[in-house]
PDB file of C-alpha atoms in Angstrom:
ATOM      1  CA  UNK A   1     152.557 243.052 123.401  1.00 44.00           C
ATOM      2  CA  UNK A   2     152.742 246.384 126.003  1.00 52.00           C
ATOM      3  CA  UNK A   3     149.891 247.234 127.852  1.00 60.00           C
ATOM      4  CA  UNK A   4     149.041 250.154 128.344  1.00 77.00           C
ATOM      5  CA  UNK A   5     145.717 251.222 130.692  1.00 80.00           C
ATOM      6  CA  UNK A   6     143.219 253.953 129.219  1.00 84.00           C
ATOM      7  CA  UNK A   7     143.377 256.273 132.117  1.00 89.00           C
ATOM      8  CA  UNK A   8     141.436 259.686 132.415  1.00 89.00           C
ATOM      9  CA  UNK A   9     145.293 261.662 133.584  1.00 91.00           C
ATOM     10  CA  UNK A  10     148.536 260.189 133.546  1.00 92.00           C
ATOM     11  CA  UNK A  11     149.504 258.545 136.104  1.00 92.00           C
ATOM     12  CA  UNK A  12     152.825 256.419 136.509  1.00 94.00           C
ATOM     13  CA  UNK A  13     154.116 254.509 134.070  1.00 91.00           C
ATOM     14  CA  UNK A  14     154.210 251.340 136.275  1.00 91.00           C
ATOM     15  CA  UNK A  15     150.822 251.748 136.439  1.00 93.00           C
ATOM     16  CA  UNK A  16     149.469 252.392 133.704  1.00 91.00           C
ATOM     17  CA  UNK A  17     151.317 248.735 132.116  1.00 91.00           C
ATOM     18  CA  UNK A  18     149.732 247.063 135.026  1.00 92.00           C
ATOM     19  CA  UNK A  19     147.752 243.700 133.993  1.00 92.00           C
ATOM     20  CA  UNK A  20     146.676 240.426 135.142  1.00 94.00           C
ATOM     21  CA  UNK A  21     146.777 237.962 132.707  1.00 96.00           C
ATOM     22  CA  UNK A  22     145.852 234.908 131.912  1.00 96.00           C
ATOM     23  CA  UNK A  23     148.429 234.133 128.849  1.00 97.00           C
ATOM     24  CA  UNK A  24     151.450 233.581 130.244  1.00 98.00           C
ATOM     25  CA  UNK A  25     155.139 232.418 127.779  1.00 97.00           C
ATOM     26  CA  UNK A  26     155.088 228.768 128.729  1.00 96.00           C
ATOM     27  CA  UNK A  27     158.859 228.497 127.997  1.00 96.00           C
ATOM     28  CA  UNK A  28     160.791 231.598 129.698  1.00 97.00           C
ATOM     29  CA  UNK A  29     161.705 231.890 134.053  1.00 97.00           C
ATOM     30  CA  UNK A  30     161.623 233.672 135.927  1.00 98.00           C
ATOM     31  CA  UNK A  31     165.891 234.973 136.742  1.00 98.00           C
ATOM     32  CA  UNK A  32     166.352 234.198 140.633  1.00 97.00           C
ATOM     33  CA  UNK A  33     167.768 238.181 140.733  1.00 98.00           C
ATOM     34  CA  UNK A  34     163.822 239.390 139.566  1.00 98.00           C
ATOM     35  CA  UNK A  35     162.768 236.550 142.158  1.00 98.00           C
ATOM     36  CA  UNK A  36     163.626 238.364 145.113  1.00 98.00           C
ATOM     37  CA  UNK A  37     164.098 241.626 143.838  1.00 98.00           C
ATOM     38  CA  UNK A  38     160.005 240.928 143.468  1.00 98.00           C
ATOM     39  CA  UNK A  39     160.182 239.626 147.284  1.00 98.00           C
ATOM     40  CA  UNK A  40     162.298 242.591 149.307  1.00 98.00           C
ATOM     41  CA  UNK A  41     160.160 245.360 147.396  1.00 98.00           C
ATOM     42  CA  UNK A  42     157.352 243.575 149.662  1.00 98.00           C
ATOM     43  CA  UNK A  43     159.310 243.575 152.188  1.00 98.00           C
ATOM     44  CA  UNK A  44     159.350 247.401 152.063  1.00 98.00           C
ATOM     45  CA  UNK A  45     155.679 247.838 152.198  1.00 97.00           C
ATOM     46  CA  UNK A  46     154.204 249.596 154.895  1.00 97.00           C
ATOM     47  CA  UNK A  47     151.783 248.395 158.062  1.00 97.00           C
ATOM     48  CA  UNK A  48     149.835 248.424 160.396  1.00 96.00           C
ATOM     49  CA  UNK A  49     152.343 248.537 163.645  1.00 96.00           C
ATOM     50  CA  UNK A  50     155.089 247.349 161.461  1.00 96.00           C
ATOM     51  CA  UNK A  51     153.171 243.958 162.245  1.00 96.00           C
ATOM     52  CA  UNK A  52     154.695 242.514 158.069  1.00 97.00           C
ATOM     53  CA  UNK A  53     151.871 240.418 158.883  1.00 97.00           C
ATOM     54  CA  UNK A  54     152.320 238.650 155.002  1.00 98.00           C
ATOM     55  CA  UNK A  55     153.987 235.236 153.817  1.00 98.00           C
ATOM     56  CA  UNK A  56     154.554 233.938 150.786  1.00 98.00           C
ATOM     57  CA  UNK A  57     155.298 230.320 149.666  1.00 98.00           C
ATOM     58  CA  UNK A  58     156.909 230.471 146.168  1.00 98.00           C
ATOM     59  CA  UNK A  59     156.854 227.856 143.760  1.00 98.00           C
ATOM     60  CA  UNK A  60     159.279 227.751 140.659  1.00 98.00           C
ATOM     61  CA  UNK A  61     158.910 225.757 138.500  1.00 97.00           C
ATOM     62  CA  UNK A  62     162.551 224.802 137.291  1.00 96.00           C
ATOM     63  CA  UNK A  63     164.096 224.792 140.728  1.00 95.00           C
ATOM     64  CA  UNK A  64     161.413 224.219 143.243  1.00 96.00           C
ATOM     65  CA  UNK A  65     158.824 222.151 140.913  1.00 97.00           C
ATOM     66  CA  UNK A  66     157.430 219.928 144.285  1.00 98.00           C
ATOM     67  CA  UNK A  67     156.416 223.416 146.119  1.00 98.00           C
ATOM     68  CA  UNK A  68     154.863 224.694 142.430  1.00 98.00           C
ATOM     69  CA  UNK A  69     153.069 221.816 142.050  1.00 98.00           C
ATOM     70  CA  UNK A  70     151.960 221.832 145.571  1.00 98.00           C
ATOM     71  CA  UNK A  71     150.393 225.100 145.111  1.00 98.00           C
ATOM     72  CA  UNK A  72     148.986 225.134 141.381  1.00 98.00           C
ATOM     73  CA  UNK A  73     146.697 222.109 143.756  1.00 98.00           C
ATOM     74  CA  UNK A  74     145.689 223.971 145.332  1.00 98.00           C
ATOM     75  CA  UNK A  75     144.749 226.872 143.257  1.00 98.00           C
ATOM     76  CA  UNK A  76     140.714 225.904 141.832  1.00 98.00           C
ATOM     77  CA  UNK A  77     139.225 224.656 138.983  1.00 95.00           C
ATOM     78  CA  UNK A  78     139.322 227.853 137.529  1.00 95.00           C
ATOM     79  CA  UNK A  79     142.616 228.516 138.121  1.00 97.00           C
ATOM     80  CA  UNK A  80     145.014 225.471 136.634  1.00 97.00           C
ATOM     81  CA  UNK A  81     143.945 225.886 132.734  1.00 96.00           C
ATOM     82  CA  UNK A  82     145.783 228.742 133.075  1.00 97.00           C
ATOM     83  CA  UNK A  83     148.308 229.488 135.973  1.00 98.00           C
ATOM     84  CA  UNK A  84     149.783 226.065 134.466  1.00 97.00           C
ATOM     85  CA  UNK A  85     151.848 228.257 132.262  1.00 97.00           C
ATOM     86  CA  UNK A  86     152.989 230.059 134.696  1.00 98.00           C
ATOM     87  CA  UNK A  87     157.124 229.687 135.930  1.00 98.00           C
ATOM     88  CA  UNK A  88     156.578 231.237 139.568  1.00 98.00           C
ATOM     89  CA  UNK A  89     153.199 230.486 141.816  1.00 98.00           C
ATOM     90  CA  UNK A  90     153.108 232.225 144.717  1.00 98.00           C
ATOM     91  CA  UNK A  91     150.130 231.246 147.718  1.00 98.00           C
ATOM     92  CA  UNK A  92     150.290 234.390 150.378  1.00 98.00           C
ATOM     93  CA  UNK A  93     148.815 234.500 153.308  1.00 98.00           C
ATOM     94  CA  UNK A  94     148.431 236.066 156.678  1.00 97.00           C
ATOM     95  CA  UNK A  95     149.406 236.049 160.180  1.00 96.00           C
ATOM     96  CA  UNK A  96     146.671 237.290 162.464  1.00 94.00           C
ATOM     97  CA  UNK A  97     148.102 237.714 165.886  1.00 94.00           C
ATOM     98  CA  UNK A  98     150.406 241.000 166.385  1.00 94.00           C
ATOM     99  CA  UNK A  99     153.078 239.284 167.752  1.00 91.00           C
ATOM    100  CA  UNK A 100     153.963 242.469 170.464  1.00 92.00           C
ATOM    101  CA  UNK A 101     150.544 241.848 172.418  1.00 94.00           C
ATOM    102  CA  UNK A 102     148.813 238.917 170.934  1.00 92.00           C
ATOM    103  CA  UNK A 103     145.790 240.287 169.776  1.00 95.00           C
ATOM    104  CA  UNK A 104     144.369 240.051 166.300  1.00 94.00           C
ATOM    105  CA  UNK A 105     145.343 241.441 163.363  1.00 96.00           C
ATOM    106  CA  UNK A 106     142.143 243.684 161.405  1.00 96.00           C
ATOM    107  CA  UNK A 107     145.012 245.211 159.410  1.00 97.00           C
ATOM    108  CA  UNK A 108     146.587 241.780 157.979  1.00 97.00           C
ATOM    109  CA  UNK A 109     144.092 241.180 154.936  1.00 97.00           C
ATOM    110  CA  UNK A 110     144.506 244.834 154.177  1.00 98.00           C
ATOM    111  CA  UNK A 111     148.358 244.356 154.587  1.00 98.00           C
ATOM    112  CA  UNK A 112     149.362 241.998 153.078  1.00 98.00           C
ATOM    113  CA  UNK A 113     147.438 243.098 149.716  1.00 98.00           C
ATOM    114  CA  UNK A 114     149.898 245.783 149.693  1.00 98.00           C
ATOM    115  CA  UNK A 115     153.145 243.870 149.977  1.00 98.00           C
ATOM    116  CA  UNK A 116     151.207 241.890 146.762  1.00 98.00           C
ATOM    117  CA  UNK A 117     150.896 245.143 144.777  1.00 98.00           C
ATOM    118  CA  UNK A 118     154.603 246.161 145.930  1.00 98.00           C
ATOM    119  CA  UNK A 119     155.050 242.128 144.558  1.00 98.00           C
ATOM    120  CA  UNK A 120     153.507 243.356 141.798  1.00 98.00           C
ATOM    121  CA  UNK A 121     154.910 246.734 140.812  1.00 97.00           C
ATOM    122  CA  UNK A 122     157.808 245.466 140.442  1.00 98.00           C
ATOM    123  CA  UNK A 123     157.583 243.118 139.172  1.00 98.00           C
ATOM    124  CA  UNK A 124     155.901 245.384 136.129  1.00 97.00           C
ATOM    125  CA  UNK A 125     158.824 247.340 135.916  1.00 97.00           C
ATOM    126  CA  UNK A 126     160.562 244.403 135.380  1.00 98.00           C
ATOM    127  CA  UNK A 127     158.963 243.274 132.820  1.00 97.00           C
ATOM    128  CA  UNK A 128     157.367 240.642 134.333  1.00 98.00           C
ATOM    129  CA  UNK A 129     152.945 240.618 134.732  1.00 98.00           C
ATOM    130  CA  UNK A 130     151.108 238.952 138.046  1.00 98.00           C
ATOM    131  CA  UNK A 131     147.801 237.864 137.956  1.00 98.00           C
ATOM    132  CA  UNK A 132     146.358 238.079 141.861  1.00 97.00           C
ATOM    133  CA  UNK A 133     143.727 235.618 142.927  1.00 97.00           C
ATOM    134  CA  UNK A 134     141.402 234.807 145.463  1.00 97.00           C
ATOM    135  CA  UNK A 135     140.315 231.265 144.172  1.00 97.00           C
ATOM    136  CA  UNK A 136     142.251 228.800 145.815  1.00 98.00           C
ATOM    137  CA  UNK A 137     141.639 226.130 148.606  1.00 98.00           C
ATOM    138  CA  UNK A 138     142.480 226.934 151.937  1.00 98.00           C
ATOM    139  CA  UNK A 139     142.243 223.638 153.661  1.00 97.00           C
ATOM    140  CA  UNK A 140     143.745 221.929 151.575  1.00 98.00           C
ATOM    141  CA  UNK A 141     146.395 224.410 151.740  1.00 98.00           C
ATOM    142  CA  UNK A 142     146.985 223.763 155.407  1.00 97.00           C
ATOM    143  CA  UNK A 143     146.469 220.320 154.505  1.00 97.00           C
ATOM    144  CA  UNK A 144     149.448 220.233 151.559  1.00 98.00           C
ATOM    145  CA  UNK A 145     151.985 222.768 153.446  1.00 98.00           C
ATOM    146  CA  UNK A 146     151.409 221.879 156.876  1.00 97.00           C
ATOM    147  CA  UNK A 147     150.293 225.490 157.961  1.00 96.00           C
ATOM    148  CA  UNK A 148     148.856 225.976 160.883  1.00 88.00           C
ATOM    149  CA  UNK A 149     147.234 228.230 164.874  1.00 89.00           C
ATOM    150  CA  UNK A 150     146.982 232.135 162.893  1.00 90.00           C
ATOM    151  CA  UNK A 151     148.166 231.523 159.562  1.00 95.00           C
ATOM    152  CA  UNK A 152     146.077 232.326 157.001  1.00 97.00           C
ATOM    153  CA  UNK A 153     146.288 230.898 153.122  1.00 98.00           C
ATOM    154  CA  UNK A 154     144.272 233.804 151.182  1.00 98.00           C
ATOM    155  CA  UNK A 155     145.735 234.259 148.124  1.00 98.00           C
ATOM    156  CA  UNK A 156     147.294 232.662 145.216  1.00 98.00           C
ATOM    157  CA  UNK A 157     149.228 234.510 143.088  1.00 98.00           C
ATOM    158  CA  UNK A 158     150.749 233.519 139.584  1.00 98.00           C
ATOM    159  CA  UNK A 159     154.480 235.564 137.621  1.00 98.00           C
ATOM    160  CA  UNK A 160     155.755 235.218 134.689  1.00 98.00           C
ATOM    161  CA  UNK A 161     156.134 236.811 131.159  1.00 98.00           C
ATOM    162  CA  UNK A 162     153.582 237.374 128.947  1.00 96.00           C
ATOM    163  CA  UNK A 163     152.545 234.773 126.984  1.00 94.00           C
ATOM    164  CA  UNK A 164     150.710 234.716 123.408  1.00 93.00           C
ATOM    165  CA  UNK A 165     146.450 234.308 122.930  1.00 92.00           C
ATOM    166  CA  UNK A 166     147.596 230.721 121.838  1.00 92.00           C
ATOM    167  CA  UNK A 167     149.405 229.667 125.186  1.00 93.00           C
ATOM    168  CA  UNK A 168     145.927 229.808 126.639  1.00 92.00           C
ATOM    169  CA  UNK A 169     142.457 227.795 125.899  1.00 90.00           C
ATOM    170  CA  UNK A 170     139.959 230.608 123.703  1.00 93.00           C
ATOM    171  CA  UNK A 171     137.984 231.517 126.459  1.00 92.00           C
ATOM    172  CA  UNK A 172     140.815 232.770 128.695  1.00 94.00           C
ATOM    173  CA  UNK A 173     142.546 234.661 125.819  1.00 90.00           C
ATOM    174  CA  UNK A 174     139.315 236.335 125.431  1.00 92.00           C
ATOM    175  CA  UNK A 175     139.211 237.882 128.486  1.00 92.00           C
ATOM    176  CA  UNK A 176     142.798 238.817 128.098  1.00 90.00           C
ATOM    177  CA  UNK A 177     141.597 240.494 124.704  1.00 89.00           C
ATOM    178  CA  UNK A 178     139.066 243.194 126.105  1.00 89.00           C
ATOM    179  CA  UNK A 179     138.646 246.203 126.912  1.00 86.00           C
ATOM    180  CA  UNK A 180     140.116 247.632 130.069  1.00 84.00           C
ATOM    181  CA  UNK A 181     137.221 249.245 132.739  1.00 86.00           C
ATOM    182  CA  UNK A 182     137.352 250.786 135.519  1.00 88.00           C
ATOM    183  CA  UNK A 183     134.352 252.753 137.420  1.00 91.00           C
ATOM    184  CA  UNK A 184     134.379 256.124 137.486  1.00 88.00           C
ATOM    185  CA  UNK A 185     136.423 258.058 139.850  1.00 87.00           C
ATOM    186  CA  UNK A 186     132.820 259.503 141.552  1.00 85.00           C
ATOM    187  CA  UNK A 187     132.205 256.296 142.385  1.00 89.00           C
ATOM    188  CA  UNK A 188     134.618 255.525 144.098  1.00 88.00           C
ATOM    189  CA  UNK A 189     135.486 258.737 145.505  1.00 87.00           C
ATOM    190  CA  UNK A 190     132.569 258.977 148.217  1.00 87.00           C
ATOM    191  CA  UNK A 191     132.678 262.805 149.464  1.00 83.00           C
ATOM    192  CA  UNK A 192     135.303 265.938 149.553  1.00 80.00           C
ATOM    193  CA  UNK A 193     138.686 265.665 147.928  1.00 69.00           C
ATOM    194  CA  UNK A 194     137.989 266.989 144.360  1.00 64.00           C
TER     195      UNK A 194
END
C-alpha cells in the first residue's frame, strides 16, 4: 500500500510518502546494505559546530537478536505490542558535551532529531518505513546498555516494511487507517515569510 500525504502544495515525493506506521511486516527483514545506507544518511546530517552528537544502538532481529531484544525491553509498554514486528529497532542517544571545548551542547537533541529525519528520508527512498518514538525508559536503557556520562538515551525507532492491518491489534490498525492531518501553515509560521 502506497502512502501519500495530503499536502496543500506540491513537495518532494519522499516527504509525501513518509509515514510512521504501527503495522510492520513481520516476515520481511532489512538488508545490511539498506541499513548501512540509513546510517550513512544520518552521518551526513548538518550539526552545530559539526559536533555530530547523535549516537545509535541498533538491533536487527535476524542478525543481532540479543541487542534487538534489549532495545525492545526499554520501550514503554504502549510501544511494545506493535514494535515487536519491526525487524530493526534503534535507540537514539545524544552526547550533550562538545568535544572541542567541554561545554554543554544545547543543540544535541535538535541534531539527533535532524539525523533521525535524514535516516527516515533515506528509508523512505528505499521503500522502508520508520516509526520514531519518545516512549522509552531512559533509566532502564542506561542500565541495560551500561550507558554513563553525558550520553542520554532519548528516542526509539522501529524500521521495516509496511505491514497489513492484520499484523497489529485493532487499535493500532485503526490508527494507521485514520486520516492524516497537520496544522495549517498559518498556525506554524507565526510572522513574516509569506
